[in-house]
Each structure stands twice: as structure tokens, then as C-alpha cells.
Amino acid sequence: MRVGLLAVQGAFRDHLSHLEALGASYRLVVSAHDLAGCDRLIIPGGESTVMSKFLRAYNLVGPLKDRLAMGMPVWGICAGAIALASSVDGKKGLLAALDMSVERNAYGRQLASRAVRLSIPILGRTGFEAIFIRAPRITRWSRKVSVEARLEQDPVFVLQKRVMATTFHPELTSEHVFHRFFLNL
Ligand code: GLN
């Protein structure tokens, strides 16, 4: 198994220590050729408008959509979750692999970055430290989407078949539970 780590833009480096600790082989993905050599993909946090520009410029949108349609497991973090959403700020999402609507930077300035404790039953965890950085808010989701963690009322970890998204950043903690879960998805 080889994990792809989308490396066109954003916080991909923070995932390396987790993948290395779990003994996962990985490849940085900046082209369709790189993607073809991977059987799952992490889309990191970053800046979703810039990321989507690079994804288009590197001709990755079509190949990514094809692999998603074939059932490749993908995990989007924050900006990655935005890339996977079917609707973003009322417009059609880039990859539209998760049947949900998101609103970018919806938590406002004061709450833009914060660490909270979450209970995540599917990972067998309570008190998981979740770090939010200018996170999107998931405002609508269909029955195809299962909500695996919430912050107050809002979903912050969702799963639709083998596509998952977190609006917070597990790669910024020292725990490997999310990466392990994704590797087994
Ligand atoms: N605010 C960013 C965006 O809208 C996402 C932030 C992040 O990925 N940490 O793209």
C-alpha cells in the first residue's frame, strides 16, 4: 500500500512524521503520474482557493475525480475538506465527493484558531485534542454522510464510504489515531 500526500500547496509536511511512525510508505503527489502510483490520498490543510488553482494548473482535477469515482480512500483536512465538499459558499465544489455544503472561514476571527477536546467514538477516543485553524463550517450534509465528531452542533469529522474529512488538524498533534484509521479505511 502506498499513501499519496497531495503536495501542491499547504501543510503536507506535518503528515510525514505520522506516516513514518506508522511505517506507511508514501509518495508526494504533484502530478497525475504520482497519483497513479498511490492507492489512497491525503489532501492537507492550506488555502483552498490557492490549492484549487494549483490542482487545475497541474491537471489533477480530472484524475482525482476519476480515482474518487473508483472508490479510492481520500482524507481531506480543513482546506482538503473544502476541496471534497459538493458545495462551497453556495457554489459547486471542486471534487464534490462528499455530499455536504461548507462555508469557508465561518467561525469568525476570534474563534479562527483554537484547540478543543472532542469525543470520537469511532476512534474509541474521548478528550481528543482538536486544533482548528480558520476552519470551514459544515452547514448541510445528506444521509450518505455519517457524522463521527461534532463541535457543539457542527459536524467536524465526517465519512462517506471511503472518503473522510476533518475540519481540524490531527496532524498537528502527536497522536497517530487518525492516520491509523485512514490507513485502514
Ligand atoms: N481557511 C482556509 C480555506 O478556506 C482553510 C484553512 C486550513 O486549511 N487550515 O481554504
XYZ file of C-alpha atoms and ligand atoms in Angstrom:
195
model
C 0.000 0.000 0.000
C 1.245 3.475 -0.815
C -0.276 6.640 0.598
C -0.297 9.737 -1.564
C 0.199 13.073 0.124
C -1.005 15.912 -2.047
C 1.884 18.382 -2.060
C 0.844 21.144 -4.457
C 0.170 23.569 -1.589
C -0.417 23.617 2.148
C 0.555 21.762 5.307
C 1.526 18.403 3.852
C 4.866 18.160 5.715
C 3.136 17.833 9.082
C 1.789 14.430 7.990
C 5.193 12.907 7.335
C 6.078 12.073 10.944
C 2.741 10.282 11.381
C 3.132 8.197 8.233
C 6.727 7.388 9.140
C 5.791 6.402 12.699
C 3.153 4.035 11.326
C 5.604 2.549 8.831
C 3.425 3.582 5.877
C 5.092 4.051 2.541
C 4.098 7.331 0.958
C 4.633 9.481 -2.061
C 4.302 13.232 -2.520
C 1.721 13.879 -5.228
C 2.131 16.819 -7.605
C 1.083 15.147 -10.876
C -1.342 12.612 -12.305
C 1.601 10.254 -12.685
C 2.325 10.482 -8.934
C -1.341 9.892 -8.152
C -1.417 6.780 -10.309
C 1.242 5.254 -8.043
C -0.858 5.645 -4.895
C -3.824 3.755 -3.547
C -5.100 6.408 -1.164
C -4.632 10.147 -0.770
C -4.384 12.780 1.930
C -5.417 16.313 0.906
C -3.835 18.560 3.546
C -4.907 21.835 5.044
C -3.833 25.024 3.350
C -5.664 27.664 1.394
C -8.451 26.147 -0.639
C -8.619 28.807 -3.376
C -4.862 28.573 -3.989
C -4.965 24.792 -3.760
C -7.732 24.529 -6.348
C -5.772 26.806 -8.698
C -2.737 24.530 -8.438
C -4.856 21.399 -8.824
C -6.193 22.817 -12.082
C -2.781 24.060 -13.233
C -1.217 20.620 -12.599
C -4.110 18.867 -14.388
C -5.005 16.930 -11.280
C -8.742 17.631 -11.032
C -9.863 15.071 -13.646
C -7.557 12.280 -12.408
C -8.609 12.943 -8.807
C -12.301 12.793 -9.700
C -11.716 9.552 -11.621
C -9.948 7.913 -8.678
C -12.642 9.091 -6.256
C -15.291 7.599 -8.556
C -13.353 4.318 -8.473
C -13.539 4.287 -4.669
C -10.053 5.408 -3.668
C -9.929 6.345 0.042
C -9.277 10.073 0.490
C -8.911 12.167 3.632
C -9.303 15.935 3.370
C -8.180 18.182 6.197
C -9.654 21.686 6.503
C -8.876 23.137 3.029
C -8.859 19.483 1.887
C -12.370 19.080 3.311
C -13.383 22.166 1.312
C -11.942 20.586 -1.868
C -14.047 17.444 -1.248
C -17.353 19.192 -0.443
C -20.148 19.212 -3.032
C -20.955 22.852 -2.268
C -18.680 25.674 -1.048
C -20.126 29.061 -0.097
C -23.149 28.289 -2.273
C -21.127 27.291 -5.358
C -20.328 23.858 -6.744
C -17.354 22.267 -5.001
C -14.179 21.253 -6.844
C -14.217 17.473 -6.325
C -17.772 17.089 -4.974
C -17.010 13.732 -3.337
C -18.768 14.440 -0.038
C -22.443 15.315 -0.178
C -22.226 18.331 2.111
C -22.138 22.120 1.996
C -19.417 24.126 3.681
C -18.963 27.763 4.477
C -15.357 28.898 4.470
C -13.843 30.734 7.460
C -17.235 30.608 9.119
C -16.081 30.736 12.727
C -15.034 34.371 12.598
C -11.807 35.992 13.691
C -11.830 35.408 17.421
C -12.586 31.742 17.055
C -10.402 31.383 13.977
C -7.834 29.238 15.755
C -8.459 27.232 18.867
C -7.857 23.869 20.463
C -10.776 21.933 21.911
C -11.387 18.430 23.244
C -13.572 16.139 21.181
C -15.183 12.810 21.780
C -14.732 10.488 18.786
C -16.484 7.145 19.373
C -15.414 5.581 16.051
C -11.771 6.008 17.151
C -12.562 4.907 20.683
C -11.437 8.259 21.984
C -12.665 10.903 24.347
C -10.715 14.081 25.030
C -9.008 14.117 21.639
C -7.201 17.420 21.207
C -8.535 19.042 18.041
C -6.852 22.132 16.597
C -8.938 24.388 14.374
C -7.281 26.949 12.089
C -9.653 29.139 10.103
C -11.865 26.103 9.699
C -14.859 25.800 7.411
C -18.271 25.097 8.923
C -20.217 22.128 7.573
C -23.695 23.600 7.207
C -25.575 20.813 5.376
C -24.952 17.112 4.862
C -27.005 14.346 3.341
C -27.832 10.932 4.765
C -24.931 9.470 2.808
C -22.592 11.301 5.168
C -22.014 9.992 8.670
C -21.007 12.465 11.344
C -18.239 10.987 13.517
C -17.477 14.029 15.706
C -19.132 17.317 16.450
C -18.065 20.631 17.923
C -21.195 21.821 19.673
C -23.776 21.197 16.905
C -21.466 21.289 13.908
C -20.012 18.169 12.269
C -16.202 18.357 12.308
C -15.327 14.793 11.249
C -17.426 13.159 8.533
C -17.259 9.998 6.494
C -18.963 8.977 3.259
C -17.962 5.447 2.268
C -14.161 5.710 1.954
C -13.924 9.492 1.831
C -13.384 11.297 5.121
C -12.917 14.898 6.155
C -11.868 16.683 9.308
C -12.236 20.436 9.659
C -9.497 20.352 12.324
C -5.854 19.272 12.081
C -4.978 15.883 13.648
C -1.518 16.103 12.035
C -0.643 18.911 14.473
C -0.985 16.601 17.472
C 1.406 13.804 18.351
C -1.284 11.121 18.166
C -1.460 8.781 15.215
C -5.052 7.544 15.668
C -6.471 9.448 12.688
C -3.702 8.371 10.347
C -4.069 4.761 11.510
C -7.827 4.931 10.966
C -7.330 6.360 7.478
C -4.765 3.701 6.552
C -7.359 1.053 7.449
C -10.271 2.741 5.655
N -9.307 28.954 5.677
C -8.730 28.035 4.728
C -9.536 27.979 3.450
O -10.612 28.481 3.392
C -8.588 26.642 5.315
C -7.653 26.670 6.489
C -6.910 25.397 6.749
O -6.809 24.515 5.885
N -6.367 25.311 7.922
O -9.094 27.446 2.491
